[in-house]
Tab-separated table of C-alpha atoms and ligand atoms in Angstrom:
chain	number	residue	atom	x	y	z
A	1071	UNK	CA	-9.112	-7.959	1.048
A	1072	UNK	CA	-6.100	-5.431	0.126
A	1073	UNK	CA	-3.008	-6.335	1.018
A	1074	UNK	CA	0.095	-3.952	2.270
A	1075	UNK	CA	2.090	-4.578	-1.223
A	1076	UNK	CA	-1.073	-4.440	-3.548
A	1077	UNK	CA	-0.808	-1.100	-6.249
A	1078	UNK	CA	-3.337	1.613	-5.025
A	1079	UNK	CA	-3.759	4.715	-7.263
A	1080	UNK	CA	-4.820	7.654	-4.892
A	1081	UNK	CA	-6.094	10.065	-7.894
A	1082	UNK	CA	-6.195	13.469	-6.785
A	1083	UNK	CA	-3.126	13.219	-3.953
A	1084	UNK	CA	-2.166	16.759	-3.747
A	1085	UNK	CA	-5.679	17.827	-2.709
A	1086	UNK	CA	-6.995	18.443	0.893
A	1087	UNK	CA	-8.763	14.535	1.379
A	1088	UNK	CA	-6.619	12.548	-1.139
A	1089	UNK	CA	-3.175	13.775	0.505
A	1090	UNK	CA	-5.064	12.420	3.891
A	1091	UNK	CA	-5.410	9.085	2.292
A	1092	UNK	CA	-1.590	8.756	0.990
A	1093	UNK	CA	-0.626	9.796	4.296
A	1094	UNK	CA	-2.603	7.245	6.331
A	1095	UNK	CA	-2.159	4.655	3.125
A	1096	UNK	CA	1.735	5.571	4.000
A	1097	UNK	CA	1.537	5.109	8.184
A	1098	UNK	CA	-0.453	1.978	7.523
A	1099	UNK	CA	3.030	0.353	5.679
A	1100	UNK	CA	1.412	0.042	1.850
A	1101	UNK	CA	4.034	-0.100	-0.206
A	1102	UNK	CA	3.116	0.922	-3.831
A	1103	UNK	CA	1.054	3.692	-3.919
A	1104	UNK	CA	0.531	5.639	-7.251
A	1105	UNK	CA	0.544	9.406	-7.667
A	1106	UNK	CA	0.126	11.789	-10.521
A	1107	UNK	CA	-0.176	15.504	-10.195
A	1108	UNK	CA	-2.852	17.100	-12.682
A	1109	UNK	CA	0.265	18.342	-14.847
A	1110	UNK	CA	1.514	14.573	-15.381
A	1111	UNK	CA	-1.633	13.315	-15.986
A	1112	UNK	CA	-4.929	15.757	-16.929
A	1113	UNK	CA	-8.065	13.063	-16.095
A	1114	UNK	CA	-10.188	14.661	-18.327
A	1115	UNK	CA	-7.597	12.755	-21.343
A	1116	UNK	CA	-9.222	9.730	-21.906
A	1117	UNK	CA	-6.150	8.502	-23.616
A	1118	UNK	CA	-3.796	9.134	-21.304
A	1119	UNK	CA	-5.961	7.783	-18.287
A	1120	UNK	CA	-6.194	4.631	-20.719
A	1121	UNK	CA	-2.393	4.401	-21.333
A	1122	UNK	CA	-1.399	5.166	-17.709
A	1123	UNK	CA	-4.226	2.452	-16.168
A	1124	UNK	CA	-2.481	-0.193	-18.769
A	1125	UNK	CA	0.945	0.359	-17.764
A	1126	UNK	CA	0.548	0.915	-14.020
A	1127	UNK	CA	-2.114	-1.430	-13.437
A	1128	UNK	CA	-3.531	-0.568	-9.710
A	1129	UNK	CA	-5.687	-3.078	-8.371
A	1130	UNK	CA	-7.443	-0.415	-6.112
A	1131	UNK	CA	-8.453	2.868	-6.992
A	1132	UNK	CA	-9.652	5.527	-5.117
A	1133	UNK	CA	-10.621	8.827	-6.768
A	1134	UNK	CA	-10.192	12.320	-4.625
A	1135	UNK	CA	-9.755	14.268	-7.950
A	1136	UNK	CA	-12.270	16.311	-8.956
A	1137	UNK	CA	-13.093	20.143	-9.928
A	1138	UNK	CA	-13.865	21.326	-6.807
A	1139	UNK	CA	-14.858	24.783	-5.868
A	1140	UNK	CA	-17.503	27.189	-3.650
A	1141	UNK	CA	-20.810	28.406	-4.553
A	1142	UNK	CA	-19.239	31.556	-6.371
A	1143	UNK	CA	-17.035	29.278	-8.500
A	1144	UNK	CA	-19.773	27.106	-9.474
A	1145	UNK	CA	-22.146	29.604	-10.604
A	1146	UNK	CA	-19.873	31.023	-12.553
A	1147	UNK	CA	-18.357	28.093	-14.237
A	1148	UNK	CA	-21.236	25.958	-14.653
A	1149	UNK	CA	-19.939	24.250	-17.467
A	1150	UNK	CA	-16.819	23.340	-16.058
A	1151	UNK	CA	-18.088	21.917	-12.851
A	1152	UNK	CA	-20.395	19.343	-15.093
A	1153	UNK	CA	-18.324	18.446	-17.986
A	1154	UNK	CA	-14.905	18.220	-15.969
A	1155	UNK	CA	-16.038	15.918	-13.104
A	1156	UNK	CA	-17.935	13.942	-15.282
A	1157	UNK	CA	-14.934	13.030	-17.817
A	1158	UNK	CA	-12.560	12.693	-14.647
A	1159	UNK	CA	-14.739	10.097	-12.980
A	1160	UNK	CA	-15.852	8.282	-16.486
A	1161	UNK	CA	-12.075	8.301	-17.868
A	1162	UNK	CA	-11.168	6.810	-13.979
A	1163	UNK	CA	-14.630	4.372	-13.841
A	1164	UNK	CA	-14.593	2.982	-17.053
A	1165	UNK	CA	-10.491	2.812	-17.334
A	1166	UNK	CA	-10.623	1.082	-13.938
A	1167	UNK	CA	-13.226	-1.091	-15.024
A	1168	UNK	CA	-11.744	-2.008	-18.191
A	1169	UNK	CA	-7.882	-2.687	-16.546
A	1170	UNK	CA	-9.885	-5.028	-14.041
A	1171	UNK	CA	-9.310	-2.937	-11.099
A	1172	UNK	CA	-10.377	-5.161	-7.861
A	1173	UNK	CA	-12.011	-2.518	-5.884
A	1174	UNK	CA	-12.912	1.674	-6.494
A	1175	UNK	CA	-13.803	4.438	-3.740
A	1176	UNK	CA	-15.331	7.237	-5.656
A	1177	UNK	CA	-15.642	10.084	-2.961
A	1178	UNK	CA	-18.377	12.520	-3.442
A	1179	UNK	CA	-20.279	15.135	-1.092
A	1180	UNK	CA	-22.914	15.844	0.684
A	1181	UNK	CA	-24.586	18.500	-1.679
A	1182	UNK	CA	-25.730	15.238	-3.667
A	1183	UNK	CA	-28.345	15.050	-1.841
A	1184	UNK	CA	-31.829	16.718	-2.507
A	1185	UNK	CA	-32.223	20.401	-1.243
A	1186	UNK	CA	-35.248	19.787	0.806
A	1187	UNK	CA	-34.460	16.269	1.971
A	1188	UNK	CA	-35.421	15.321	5.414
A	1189	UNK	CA	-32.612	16.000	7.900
A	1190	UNK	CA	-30.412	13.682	8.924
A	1191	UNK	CA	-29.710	13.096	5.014
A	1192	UNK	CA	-29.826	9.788	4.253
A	1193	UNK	CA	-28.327	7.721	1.270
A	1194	UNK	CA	-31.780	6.393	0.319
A	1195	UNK	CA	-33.267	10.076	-0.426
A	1196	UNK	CA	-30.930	10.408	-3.604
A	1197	UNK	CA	-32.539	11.742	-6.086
A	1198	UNK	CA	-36.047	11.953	-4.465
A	1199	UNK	CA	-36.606	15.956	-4.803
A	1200	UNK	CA	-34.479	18.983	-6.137
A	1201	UNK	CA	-31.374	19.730	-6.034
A	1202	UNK	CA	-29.600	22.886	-4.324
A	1203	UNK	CA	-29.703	25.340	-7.931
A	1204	UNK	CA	-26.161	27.008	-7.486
A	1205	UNK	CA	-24.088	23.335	-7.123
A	1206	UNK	CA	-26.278	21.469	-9.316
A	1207	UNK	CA	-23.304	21.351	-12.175
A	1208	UNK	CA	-21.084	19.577	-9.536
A	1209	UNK	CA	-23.927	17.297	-8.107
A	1210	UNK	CA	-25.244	16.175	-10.735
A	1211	UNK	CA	-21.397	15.054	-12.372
A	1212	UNK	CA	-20.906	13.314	-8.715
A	1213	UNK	CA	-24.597	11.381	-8.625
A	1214	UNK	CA	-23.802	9.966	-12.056
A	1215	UNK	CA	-20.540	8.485	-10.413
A	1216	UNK	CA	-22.281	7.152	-7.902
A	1217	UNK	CA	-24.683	5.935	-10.629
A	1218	UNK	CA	-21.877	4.582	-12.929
A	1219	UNK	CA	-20.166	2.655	-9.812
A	1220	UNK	CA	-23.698	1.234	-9.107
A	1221	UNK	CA	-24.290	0.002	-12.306
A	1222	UNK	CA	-20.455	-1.583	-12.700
A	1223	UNK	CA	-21.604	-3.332	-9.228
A	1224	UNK	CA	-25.008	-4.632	-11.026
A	1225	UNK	CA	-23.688	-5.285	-14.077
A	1226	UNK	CA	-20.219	-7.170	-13.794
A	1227	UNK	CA	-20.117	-7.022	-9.607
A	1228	UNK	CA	-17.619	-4.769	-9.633
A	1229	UNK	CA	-16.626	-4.328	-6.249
A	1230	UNK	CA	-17.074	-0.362	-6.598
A	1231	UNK	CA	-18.514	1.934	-4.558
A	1232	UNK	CA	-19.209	5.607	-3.377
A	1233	UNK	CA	-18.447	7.487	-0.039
A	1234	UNK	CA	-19.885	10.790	0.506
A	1235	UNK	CA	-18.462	12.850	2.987
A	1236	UNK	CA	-19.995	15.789	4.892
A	1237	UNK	CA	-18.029	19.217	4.943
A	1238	UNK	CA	-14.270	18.513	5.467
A	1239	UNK	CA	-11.487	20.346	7.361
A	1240	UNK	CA	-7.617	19.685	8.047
A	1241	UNK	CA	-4.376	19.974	7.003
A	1242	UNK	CA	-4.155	20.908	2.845
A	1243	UNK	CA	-7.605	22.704	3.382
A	1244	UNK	CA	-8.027	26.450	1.795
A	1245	UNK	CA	-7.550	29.235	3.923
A	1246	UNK	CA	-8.045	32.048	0.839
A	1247	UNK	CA	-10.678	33.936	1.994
A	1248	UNK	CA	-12.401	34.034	-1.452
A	1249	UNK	CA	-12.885	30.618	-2.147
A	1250	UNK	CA	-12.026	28.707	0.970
A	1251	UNK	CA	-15.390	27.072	3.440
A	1252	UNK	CA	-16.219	28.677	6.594
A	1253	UNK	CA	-14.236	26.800	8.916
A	1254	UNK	CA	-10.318	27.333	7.233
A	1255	UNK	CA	-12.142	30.970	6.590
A	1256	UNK	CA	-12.536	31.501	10.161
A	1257	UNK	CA	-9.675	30.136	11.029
A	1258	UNK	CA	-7.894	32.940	9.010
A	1259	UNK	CA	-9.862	35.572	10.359
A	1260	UNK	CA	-9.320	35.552	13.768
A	1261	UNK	CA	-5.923	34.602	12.993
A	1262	UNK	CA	-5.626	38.115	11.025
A	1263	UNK	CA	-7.733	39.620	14.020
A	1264	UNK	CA	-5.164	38.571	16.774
A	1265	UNK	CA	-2.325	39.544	15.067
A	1266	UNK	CA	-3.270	42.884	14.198
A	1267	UNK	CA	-4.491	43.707	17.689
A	1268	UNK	CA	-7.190	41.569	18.232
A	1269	UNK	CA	-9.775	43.793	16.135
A	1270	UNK	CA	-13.253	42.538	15.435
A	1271	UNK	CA	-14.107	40.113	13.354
A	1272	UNK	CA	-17.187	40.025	11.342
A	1273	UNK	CA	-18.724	36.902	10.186
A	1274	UNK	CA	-21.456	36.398	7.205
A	1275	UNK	CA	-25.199	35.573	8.499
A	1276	UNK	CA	-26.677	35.692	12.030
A	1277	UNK	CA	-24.571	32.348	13.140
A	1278	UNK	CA	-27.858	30.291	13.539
A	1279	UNK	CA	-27.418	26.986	11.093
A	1280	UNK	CA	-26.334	24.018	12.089
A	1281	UNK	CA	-23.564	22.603	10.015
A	1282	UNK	CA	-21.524	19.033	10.565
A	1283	UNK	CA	-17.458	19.097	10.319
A	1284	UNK	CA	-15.366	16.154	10.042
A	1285	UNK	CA	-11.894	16.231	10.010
A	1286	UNK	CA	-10.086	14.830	7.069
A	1287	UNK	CA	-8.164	12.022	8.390
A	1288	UNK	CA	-11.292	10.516	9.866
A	1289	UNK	CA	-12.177	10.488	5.716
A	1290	UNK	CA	-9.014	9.014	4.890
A	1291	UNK	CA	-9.717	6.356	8.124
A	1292	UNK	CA	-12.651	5.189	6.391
A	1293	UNK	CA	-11.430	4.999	2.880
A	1294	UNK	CA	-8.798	2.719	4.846
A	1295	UNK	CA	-11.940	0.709	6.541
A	1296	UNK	CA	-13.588	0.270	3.216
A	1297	UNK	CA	-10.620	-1.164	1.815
A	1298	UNK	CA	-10.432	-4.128	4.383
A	1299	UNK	CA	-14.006	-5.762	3.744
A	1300	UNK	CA	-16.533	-6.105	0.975
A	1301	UNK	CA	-19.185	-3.666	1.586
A	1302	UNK	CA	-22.571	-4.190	1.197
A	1303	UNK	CA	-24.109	-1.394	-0.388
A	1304	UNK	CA	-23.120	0.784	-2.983
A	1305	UNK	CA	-23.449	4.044	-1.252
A	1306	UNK	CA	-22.433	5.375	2.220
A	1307	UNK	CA	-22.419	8.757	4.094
A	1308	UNK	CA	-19.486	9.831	5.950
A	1309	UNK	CA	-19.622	12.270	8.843
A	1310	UNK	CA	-20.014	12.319	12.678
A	1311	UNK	CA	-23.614	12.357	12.937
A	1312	UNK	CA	-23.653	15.860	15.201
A	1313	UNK	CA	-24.280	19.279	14.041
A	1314	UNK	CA	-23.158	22.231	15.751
A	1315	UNK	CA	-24.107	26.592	15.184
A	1316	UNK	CA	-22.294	28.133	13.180
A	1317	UNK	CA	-22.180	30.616	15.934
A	1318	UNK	CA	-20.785	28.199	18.344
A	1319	UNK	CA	-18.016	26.825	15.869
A	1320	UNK	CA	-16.476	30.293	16.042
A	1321	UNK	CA	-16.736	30.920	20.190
A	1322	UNK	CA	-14.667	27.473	19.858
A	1323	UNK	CA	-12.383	28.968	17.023
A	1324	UNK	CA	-12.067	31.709	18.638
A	1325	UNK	CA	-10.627	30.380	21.730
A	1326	UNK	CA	-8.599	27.728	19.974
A	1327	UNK	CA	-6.559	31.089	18.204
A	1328	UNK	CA	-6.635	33.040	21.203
A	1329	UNK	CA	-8.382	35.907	19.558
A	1330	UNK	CA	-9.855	38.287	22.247
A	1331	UNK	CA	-12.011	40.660	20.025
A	1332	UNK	CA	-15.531	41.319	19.060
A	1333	UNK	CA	-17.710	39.177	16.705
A	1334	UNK	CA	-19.798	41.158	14.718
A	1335	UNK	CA	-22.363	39.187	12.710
A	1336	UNK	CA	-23.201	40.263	9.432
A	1337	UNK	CA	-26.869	39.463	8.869
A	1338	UNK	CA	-27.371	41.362	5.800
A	1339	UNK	CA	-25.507	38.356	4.328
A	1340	UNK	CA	-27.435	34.809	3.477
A	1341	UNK	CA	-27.726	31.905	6.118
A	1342	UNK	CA	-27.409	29.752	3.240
A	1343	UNK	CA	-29.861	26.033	4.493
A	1344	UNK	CA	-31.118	26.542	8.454
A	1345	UNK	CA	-29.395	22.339	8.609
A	1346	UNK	CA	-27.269	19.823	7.346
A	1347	UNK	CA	-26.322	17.084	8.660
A	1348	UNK	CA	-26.092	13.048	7.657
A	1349	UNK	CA	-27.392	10.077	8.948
A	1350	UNK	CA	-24.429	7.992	9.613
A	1351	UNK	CA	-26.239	4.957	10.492
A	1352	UNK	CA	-24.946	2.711	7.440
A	1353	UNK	CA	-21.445	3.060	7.880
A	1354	UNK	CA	-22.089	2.484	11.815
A	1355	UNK	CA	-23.872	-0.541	10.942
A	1356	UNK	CA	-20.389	-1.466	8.698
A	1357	UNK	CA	-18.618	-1.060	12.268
A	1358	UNK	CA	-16.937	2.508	11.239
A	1359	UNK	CA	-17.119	5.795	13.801
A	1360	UNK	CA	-15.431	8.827	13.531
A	1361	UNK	CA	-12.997	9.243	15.970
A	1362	UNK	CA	-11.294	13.125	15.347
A	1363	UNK	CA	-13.593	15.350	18.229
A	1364	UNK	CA	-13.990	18.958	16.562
A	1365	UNK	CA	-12.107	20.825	19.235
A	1366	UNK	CA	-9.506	18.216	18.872
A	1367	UNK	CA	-9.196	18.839	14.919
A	1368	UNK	CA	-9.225	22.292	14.870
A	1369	UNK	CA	-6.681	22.587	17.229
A	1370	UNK	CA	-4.698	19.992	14.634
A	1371	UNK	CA	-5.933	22.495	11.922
A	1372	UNK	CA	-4.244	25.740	13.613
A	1373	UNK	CA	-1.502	24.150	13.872
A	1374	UNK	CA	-1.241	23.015	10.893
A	1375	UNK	CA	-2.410	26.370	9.675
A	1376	UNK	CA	0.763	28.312	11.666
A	1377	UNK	CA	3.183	26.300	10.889
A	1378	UNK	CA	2.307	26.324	6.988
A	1379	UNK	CA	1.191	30.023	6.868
A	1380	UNK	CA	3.631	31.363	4.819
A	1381	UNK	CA	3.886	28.620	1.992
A	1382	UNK	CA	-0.154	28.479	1.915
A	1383	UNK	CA	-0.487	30.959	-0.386
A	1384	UNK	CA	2.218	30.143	-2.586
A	1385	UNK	CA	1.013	26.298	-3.102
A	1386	UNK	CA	-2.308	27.189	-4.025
A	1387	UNK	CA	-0.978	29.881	-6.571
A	1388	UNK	CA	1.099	27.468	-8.093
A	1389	UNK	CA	-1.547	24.781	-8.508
A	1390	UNK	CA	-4.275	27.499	-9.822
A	1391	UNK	CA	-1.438	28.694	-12.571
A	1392	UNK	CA	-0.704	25.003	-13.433
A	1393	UNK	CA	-4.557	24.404	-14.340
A	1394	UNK	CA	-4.263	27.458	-16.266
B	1497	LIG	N1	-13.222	19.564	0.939
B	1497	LIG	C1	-14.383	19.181	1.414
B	1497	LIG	O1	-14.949	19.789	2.356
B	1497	LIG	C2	-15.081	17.980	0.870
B	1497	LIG	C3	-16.241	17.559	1.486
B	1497	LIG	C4	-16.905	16.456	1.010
B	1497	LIG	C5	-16.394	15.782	-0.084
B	1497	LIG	N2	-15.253	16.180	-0.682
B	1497	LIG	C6	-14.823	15.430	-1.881
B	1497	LIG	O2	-13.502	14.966	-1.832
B	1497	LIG	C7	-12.908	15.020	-3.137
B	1497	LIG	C8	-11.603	15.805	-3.073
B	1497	LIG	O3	-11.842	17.087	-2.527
B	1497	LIG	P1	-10.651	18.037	-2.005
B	1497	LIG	O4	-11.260	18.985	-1.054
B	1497	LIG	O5	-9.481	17.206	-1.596
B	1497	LIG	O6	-10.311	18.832	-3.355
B	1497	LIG	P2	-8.986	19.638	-3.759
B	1497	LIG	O7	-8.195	19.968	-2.548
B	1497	LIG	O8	-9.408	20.726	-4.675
B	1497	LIG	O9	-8.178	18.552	-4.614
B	1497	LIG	C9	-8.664	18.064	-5.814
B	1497	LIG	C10	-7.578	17.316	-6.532
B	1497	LIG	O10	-8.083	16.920	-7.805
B	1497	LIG	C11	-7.053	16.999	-8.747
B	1497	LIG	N3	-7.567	17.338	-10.072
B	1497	LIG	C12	-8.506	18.273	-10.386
B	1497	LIG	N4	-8.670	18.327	-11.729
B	1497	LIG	C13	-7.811	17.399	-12.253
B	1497	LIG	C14	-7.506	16.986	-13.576
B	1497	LIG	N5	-8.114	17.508	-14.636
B	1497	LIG	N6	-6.570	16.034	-13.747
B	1497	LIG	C15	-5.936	15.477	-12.680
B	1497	LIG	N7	-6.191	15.812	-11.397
B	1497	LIG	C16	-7.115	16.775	-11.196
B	1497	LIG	C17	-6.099	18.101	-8.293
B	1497	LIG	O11	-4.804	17.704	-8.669
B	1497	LIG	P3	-3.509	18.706	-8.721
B	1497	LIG	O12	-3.303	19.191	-7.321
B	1497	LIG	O13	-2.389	17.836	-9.160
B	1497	LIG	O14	-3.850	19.817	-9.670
B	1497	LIG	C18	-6.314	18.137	-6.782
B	1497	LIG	O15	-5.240	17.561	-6.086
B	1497	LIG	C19	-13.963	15.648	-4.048
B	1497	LIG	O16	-14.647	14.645	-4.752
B	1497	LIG	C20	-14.921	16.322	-3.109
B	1497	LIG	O17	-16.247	16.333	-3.580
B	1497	LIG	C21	-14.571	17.266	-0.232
């Protein structure tokens, strides 16, 4: 079991779920956690990851980095999406394995999980039917993670291990309208509505799926939970287990921004899947719940939103120009 002065390397900390985890790894008194920003240390250099892992020598790792992006970006950059997540998470994997690293949370998604698998998704449909075509790149990278940790665990019992979390929101999330998911994107838009006179606001689709939200620190939470016991299997979901319209998500956002306008729904633009939601059972079974309601996090998520408005724009500008 971790203990409050044992090295932890949070890999990916300036990123929406990984600065969650520093912050909760910080509130909950650990002592020596490690942090490198892409520009001190680019995962995708195997020799550097190498060199780092030998001098620092974490005895937990958890990996939040990854190339992360929307259906747009991954179309587009198809190669980038495969060959960049799967050299982060083999340099961290195999560097963590070879440095004797105690314990590894490798944090994936949801989109794992095959297109037409039965709803709630659970862990034991991986790789039973087709993936979603447009995030394939990315999926496929993050199932042969979860493949790599499983085979560490076989192999050498390697207490490593895989959460996959269902869509995310919080503090650190992406409010750019071109890239950022629909909650933050809402978010912003009846923001911008309110403020310029409470004008409509038109939203893609007819507002009919169902989609799950959790809210980041809950993720960090059970990154925290993992870290106390020895869990049994080698993959879990993370969510809350409830689904909600995407309709109804923004009558809540728009009361939680005090936007007084019209909704106009766009329904010459895609649904995207009718459902998605996980079965949450394992990690229940484990003894972990979510505990962040979402009226309760979105509120958290305006706030944090208002308050950060201004410098939002800036910080992901100056990440985007570091990568390039
Ligand atoms: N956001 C969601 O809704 C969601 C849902 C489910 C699962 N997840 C999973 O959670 C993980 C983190 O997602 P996120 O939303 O926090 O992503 P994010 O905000 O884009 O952060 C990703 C982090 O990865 C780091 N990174 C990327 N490429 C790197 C490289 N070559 N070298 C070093 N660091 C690199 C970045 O570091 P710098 O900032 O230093 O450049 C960044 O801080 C991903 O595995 C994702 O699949 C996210």
């Amino acid at each position: 079991m971790i203990q409050k002065q044992d090295k932890i390397y949070v890999a990916g900390h300036r990123g929406m779920v990984g600065s969650a985890i520093v912050r909760r790894l910080q509130k909950e008194g650990f002592e020596k956690i490690i942090v490198r920003t892409s520009r001190e240390l680019d995962l995708r250099d195997q020799q550097a990851v190498f060199t780092f892992m030998e001098k620092e020598k974490p005895g937990t790792v958890i990996i939040a980095a990854a190339k992360v992006g929307g259906i747009l970006a991954n179309d587009t950059y198809p190669y980038d999406f495969l060959h960049d997540n799967l050299i982060i998470q083999d340099n961290l994997i195999h560097a963590s394995h070879q440095t004797d690293v105690e314990k590894l949370v490798f944090l994936g998604s949801s989109c794992i999980y095959p297109k037409y698998a039965d709803q709630p998704l659970r862990e034991d449909s991986l790789l039973t039917g087709e993936l979603e075509p447009t995030n394939q790149w990315y999926a496929i990278a993050k199932i042969a993670g979860v493949k790599l940790c499983d085979a560490l665990r076989k192999q050498f019992d390697r207490d490593y291990f895989s959460l996959m979390p269902t869509n995310l929101y919080g503090p650190g999330d992406n409010f750019d309208l071109k890239t950022s998911h629909v909650l933050p994107a809402m978010i912003r838009k009846f923001d911008d509505a309110k403020e310029q006179g409470h004008k409509p606001v038109t939203l893609w689709g007819s507002g009919k799926p169902m989609r799950e939200f959790l809210y980041v620190d809950d993720v960090a939470d059970a990154v925290i939970f993992t870290l106390q016991r020895k869990m049994k299997k080698n993959l879990y979901n993370v969510g809350t287990g409830k689904d909600i319209t995407i309709a109804e998500l923004a009558r809540k956002i728009q009361t939680i921004t005090g936007h007084k306008g019209e909704i106009i729904w766009d329904t010459d633009k895609p649904d995207g899947t009718p459902r998605k939601l996980m079965d949450v059972s394992r990690m229940k079974e484990e003894g972990w719940s979510y505990t962040t309601e979402l009226v309760d996090g979105i509120e958290k998520t305006y706030r944090w939103f208002k308050k950060n408005r201004e410098i939002i724009r800036e910080v992901r500008f100056e990440r985007t120009e570091e990568k390039s």
